[in-house]
XYZ file of C-alpha atoms in Angstrom:
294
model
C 0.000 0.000 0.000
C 2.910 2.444 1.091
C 4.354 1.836 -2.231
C 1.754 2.384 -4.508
C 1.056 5.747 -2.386
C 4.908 6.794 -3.390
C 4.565 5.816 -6.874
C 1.701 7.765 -7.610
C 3.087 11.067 -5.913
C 6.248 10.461 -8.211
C 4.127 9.964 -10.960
C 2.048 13.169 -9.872
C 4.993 15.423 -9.137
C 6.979 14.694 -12.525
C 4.146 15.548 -14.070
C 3.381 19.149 -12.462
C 7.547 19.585 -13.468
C 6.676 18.730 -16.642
C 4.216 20.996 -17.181
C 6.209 23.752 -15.237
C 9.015 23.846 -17.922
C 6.548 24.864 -20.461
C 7.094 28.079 -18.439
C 10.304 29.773 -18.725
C 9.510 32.502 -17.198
C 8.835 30.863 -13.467
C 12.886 30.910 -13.924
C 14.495 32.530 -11.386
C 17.995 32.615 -12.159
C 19.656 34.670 -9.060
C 17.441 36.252 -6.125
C 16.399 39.833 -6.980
C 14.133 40.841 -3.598
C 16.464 42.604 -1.620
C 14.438 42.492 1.870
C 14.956 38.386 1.311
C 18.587 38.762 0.956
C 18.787 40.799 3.951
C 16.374 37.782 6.087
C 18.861 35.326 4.619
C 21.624 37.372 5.278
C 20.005 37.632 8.951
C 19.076 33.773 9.725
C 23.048 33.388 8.919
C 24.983 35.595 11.164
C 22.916 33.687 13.716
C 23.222 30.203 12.939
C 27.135 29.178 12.484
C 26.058 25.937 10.568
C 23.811 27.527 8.272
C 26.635 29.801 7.444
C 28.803 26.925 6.615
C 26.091 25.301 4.525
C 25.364 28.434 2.420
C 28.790 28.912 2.008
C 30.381 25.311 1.869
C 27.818 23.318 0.326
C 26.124 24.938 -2.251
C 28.133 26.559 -5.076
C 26.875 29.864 -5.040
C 28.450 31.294 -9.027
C 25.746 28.998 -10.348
C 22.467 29.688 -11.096
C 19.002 29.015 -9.605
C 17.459 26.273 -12.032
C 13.432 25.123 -12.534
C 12.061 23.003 -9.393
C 8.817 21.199 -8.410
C 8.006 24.199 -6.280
C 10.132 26.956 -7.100
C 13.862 28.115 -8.376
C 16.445 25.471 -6.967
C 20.250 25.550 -6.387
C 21.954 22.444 -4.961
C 22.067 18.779 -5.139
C 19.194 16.486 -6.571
C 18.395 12.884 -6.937
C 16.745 13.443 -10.653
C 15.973 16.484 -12.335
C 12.518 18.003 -9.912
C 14.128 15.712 -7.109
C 16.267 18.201 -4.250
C 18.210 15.872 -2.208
C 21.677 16.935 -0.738
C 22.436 20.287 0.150
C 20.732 23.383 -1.264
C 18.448 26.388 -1.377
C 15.063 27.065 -2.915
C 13.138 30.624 -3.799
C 9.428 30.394 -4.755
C 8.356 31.906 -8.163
C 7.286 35.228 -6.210
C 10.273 35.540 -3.970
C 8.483 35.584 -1.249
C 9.697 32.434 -0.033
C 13.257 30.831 0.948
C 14.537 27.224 1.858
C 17.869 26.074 2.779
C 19.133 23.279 4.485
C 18.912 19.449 3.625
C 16.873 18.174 1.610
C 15.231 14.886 1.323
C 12.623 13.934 -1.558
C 11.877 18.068 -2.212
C 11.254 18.881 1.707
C 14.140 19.754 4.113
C 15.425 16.972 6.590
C 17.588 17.777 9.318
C 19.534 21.498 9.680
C 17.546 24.018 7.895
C 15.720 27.681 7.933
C 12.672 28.615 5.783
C 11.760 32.285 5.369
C 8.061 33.719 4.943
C 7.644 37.188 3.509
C 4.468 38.990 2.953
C 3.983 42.826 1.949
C 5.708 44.221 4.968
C 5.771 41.151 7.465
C 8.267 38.371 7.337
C 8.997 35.472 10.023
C 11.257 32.717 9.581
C 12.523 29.927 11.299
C 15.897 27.998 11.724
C 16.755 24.620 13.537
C 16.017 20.745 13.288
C 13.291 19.894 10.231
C 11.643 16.137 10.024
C 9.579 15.555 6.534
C 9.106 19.389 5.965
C 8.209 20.840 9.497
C 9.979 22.038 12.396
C 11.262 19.341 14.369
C 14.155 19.276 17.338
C 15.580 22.311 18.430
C 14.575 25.490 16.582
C 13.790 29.575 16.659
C 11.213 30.977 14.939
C 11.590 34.813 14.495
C 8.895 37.444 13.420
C 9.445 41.053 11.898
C 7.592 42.882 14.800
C 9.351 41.618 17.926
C 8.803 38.989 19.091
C 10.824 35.127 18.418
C 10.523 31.557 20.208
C 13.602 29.527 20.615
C 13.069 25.872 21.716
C 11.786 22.495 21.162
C 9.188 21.347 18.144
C 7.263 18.385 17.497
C 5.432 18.056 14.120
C 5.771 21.896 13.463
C 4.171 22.727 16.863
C 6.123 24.586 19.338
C 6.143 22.000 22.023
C 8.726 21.021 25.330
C 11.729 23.245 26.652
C 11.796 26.903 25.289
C 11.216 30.624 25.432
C 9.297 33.037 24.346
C 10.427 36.832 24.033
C 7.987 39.777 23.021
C 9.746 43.434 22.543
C 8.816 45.658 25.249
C 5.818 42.968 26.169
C 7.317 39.816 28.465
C 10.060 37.042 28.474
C 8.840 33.525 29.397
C 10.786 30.367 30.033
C 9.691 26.924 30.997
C 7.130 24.212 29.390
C 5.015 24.851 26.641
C 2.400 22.600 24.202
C 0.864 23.410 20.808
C 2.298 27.184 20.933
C 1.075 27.868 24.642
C 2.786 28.493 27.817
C 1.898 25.075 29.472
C 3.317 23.039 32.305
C 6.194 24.922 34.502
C 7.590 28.212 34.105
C 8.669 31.730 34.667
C 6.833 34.552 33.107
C 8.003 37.844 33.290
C 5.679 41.002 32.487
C 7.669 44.307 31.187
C 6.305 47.358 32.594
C 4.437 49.434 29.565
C 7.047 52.380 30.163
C 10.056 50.052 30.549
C 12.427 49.996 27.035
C 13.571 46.528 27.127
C 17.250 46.300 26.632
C 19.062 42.812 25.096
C 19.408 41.752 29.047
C 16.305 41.275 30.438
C 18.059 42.338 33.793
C 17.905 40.543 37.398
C 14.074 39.973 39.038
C 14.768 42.480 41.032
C 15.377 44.947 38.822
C 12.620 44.013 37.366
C 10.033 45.073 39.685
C 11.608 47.593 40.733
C 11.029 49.158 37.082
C 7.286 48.332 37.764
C 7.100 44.729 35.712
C 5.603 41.362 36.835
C 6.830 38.172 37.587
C 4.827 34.914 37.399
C 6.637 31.598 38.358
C 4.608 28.235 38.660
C 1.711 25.814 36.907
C 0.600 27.286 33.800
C -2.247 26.028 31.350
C -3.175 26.757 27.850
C -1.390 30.323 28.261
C -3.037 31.213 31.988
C -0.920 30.615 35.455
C -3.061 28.352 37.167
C -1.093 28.088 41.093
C 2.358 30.078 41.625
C 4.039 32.936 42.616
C 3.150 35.937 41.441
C 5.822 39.005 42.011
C 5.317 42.459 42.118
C 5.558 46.836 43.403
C 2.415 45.932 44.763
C 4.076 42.795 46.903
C 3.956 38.860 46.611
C 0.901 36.367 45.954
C 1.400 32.632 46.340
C -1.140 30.655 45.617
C -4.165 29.424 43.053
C -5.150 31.679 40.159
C -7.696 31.750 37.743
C -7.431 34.020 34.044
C -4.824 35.767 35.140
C -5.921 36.921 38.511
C -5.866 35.410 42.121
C -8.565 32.772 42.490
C -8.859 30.323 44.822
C -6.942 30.051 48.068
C -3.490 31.809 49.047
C -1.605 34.218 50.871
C -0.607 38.451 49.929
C 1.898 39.749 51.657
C 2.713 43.422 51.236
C 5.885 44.919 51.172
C 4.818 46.167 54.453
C 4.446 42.858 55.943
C 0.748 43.342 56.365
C -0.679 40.689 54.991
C -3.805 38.275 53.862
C -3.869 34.459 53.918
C -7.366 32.792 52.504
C -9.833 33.245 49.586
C -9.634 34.856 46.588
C -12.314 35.715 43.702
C -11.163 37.778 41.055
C -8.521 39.464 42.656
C -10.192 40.560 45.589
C -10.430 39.121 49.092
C -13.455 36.737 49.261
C -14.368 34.463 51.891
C -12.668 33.328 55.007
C -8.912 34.891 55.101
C -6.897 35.693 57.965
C -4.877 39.250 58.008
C -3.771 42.002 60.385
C -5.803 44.778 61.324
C -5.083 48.347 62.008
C -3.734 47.170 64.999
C -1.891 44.752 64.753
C -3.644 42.196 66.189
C -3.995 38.918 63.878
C -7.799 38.415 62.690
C -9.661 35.801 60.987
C -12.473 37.295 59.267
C -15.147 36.843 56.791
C -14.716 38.644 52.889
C -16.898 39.579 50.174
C -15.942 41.506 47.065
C -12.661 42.945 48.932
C -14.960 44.185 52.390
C -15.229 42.746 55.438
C -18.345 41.181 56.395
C -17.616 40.166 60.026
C -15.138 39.329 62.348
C -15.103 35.759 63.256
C -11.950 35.893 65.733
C -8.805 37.913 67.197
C -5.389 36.878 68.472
């Protein structure tokens, strides 16, 4: 069954090559679009290997020739097959490939490149039958960039996730979500974020965030949550405090029990204005009564 399935995409492909050479003109002999040269020339001062690839492997005096899917330079297996070493432009330019190549997708060490009107992102690391796979960084035109583990072409495992001026976040993550452990850090809106991030305490000191602990499908669900304002541990729900835990201000004061929506909400006990350590009953941040003093 597997073999009849290869046959006939052979048999399917040599035929769209076929009918691609009827078209001279999808020839792109060198790569004209200078904001791709400048992405290429980008993924490459940051990935050593690449580097050597580009500038090892593939004989770059020679000319782009017709592919399955595009302009092709490199080795090949027959004439629409890329295997070996090698780099691939679409017929628009708006599209880049190099790396390894197995069967016409990329296998192993690799970077692809995405351009549209004035938005690009691309992506460099470990490929498995076409998609990200292994260790790999994705990087997009307006800030922000993922470096970590993939499975299948979903950001999945180890990594972390950097947004300019927005928040740094290290730890677990599944299908493209911060999920499992980690350690999310919240820029203050005024705060120009430098290439070091900077200690945690400088951090809040500037006015930012810090969220360490159990996160799910993007949302801290129990942790510690860091900030001007003082230090929450404990259960949280869409971002806010939810559930049970304690607050303690940088004052020492403090409030140890329910939470709903960031407010004090049920049975917590605190200090009061004197001192004295109550146990009390909350609603919507007020106190409703007093249940007992120490």
């Amino acid at each position: 069954m597997g073999s009849t399935v290869a046959t006939n995409q052979f048999q399917t492909e040599q035929k769209l090559f076929v009918a691609r050479q009827r078209n001279k003109n999808l020839v792109i002999s060198q790569i004209t679009n200078e904001r791709l040269k400048e992405c290429i020339m980008e993924v490459l001062e940051k990935d050593i290997e690449l580097k050597q690839i580009w500038k090892e492997k593939i004989n770059q005096k020679e000319d782009f020739t017709l592919a399955l899917n595009g302009s092709y330079r490199g080795q090949r297996e027959k004439e629409f097959i890329q295997s070996g070493y090698g780099e691939l432009v679409s017929d628009r330019q708006d599209r880049y490939f190099l790396g390894f190549w197995k069967n016409n997708v990329l296998e192993g060490k690799g970077c692809t490149i995405y351009m549209s009107d004035q938005d690009y992102q691309y992506y460099y690391g470990q490929h498995s039958k076409g998609v990200a796979h292994g260790k790999g960084t994705i990087v997009f035109n307006e800030g922000a960039q993922y470096q970590g583990d993939w499975e299948q072409g979903q950001i999945t495992g180890e990594g972390s996730i950097f947004i300019t001026n927005s928040l740094y976040y290290k730890g677990q993550v599944k299908d493209g979500q911060m999920h499992g452990q980690g350690k999310l850090i919240l820029f203050a809106k005024t705060n120009k974020v430098k290439q070091n991030i900077g200690t945690d305490v400088m951090i809040i000191q500037e006015g930012g965030t810090i969220l360490e602990g159990q996160f799910y499908e993007d949302q801290m669900i129990e942790g510690n949550v860091r900030s001007l304002k003082g230090n929450y541990i404990g259960q949280m729900k869409e971002g806010k405090m939810d559930g049970k835990g304690i607050f303690i201000c940088n004052d020492e004061s403090f409030y140890d029990g329910q939470f709903k929506n960031n407010k004090r909400h049920g049975i917590g006990k605190s200090k009061n204005e004197k001192g004295q350590v109550q146990i009390a009953q909350w609603e919507d941040d007020k106190l409703v009564k007093v249940l007992e003093i120490n």
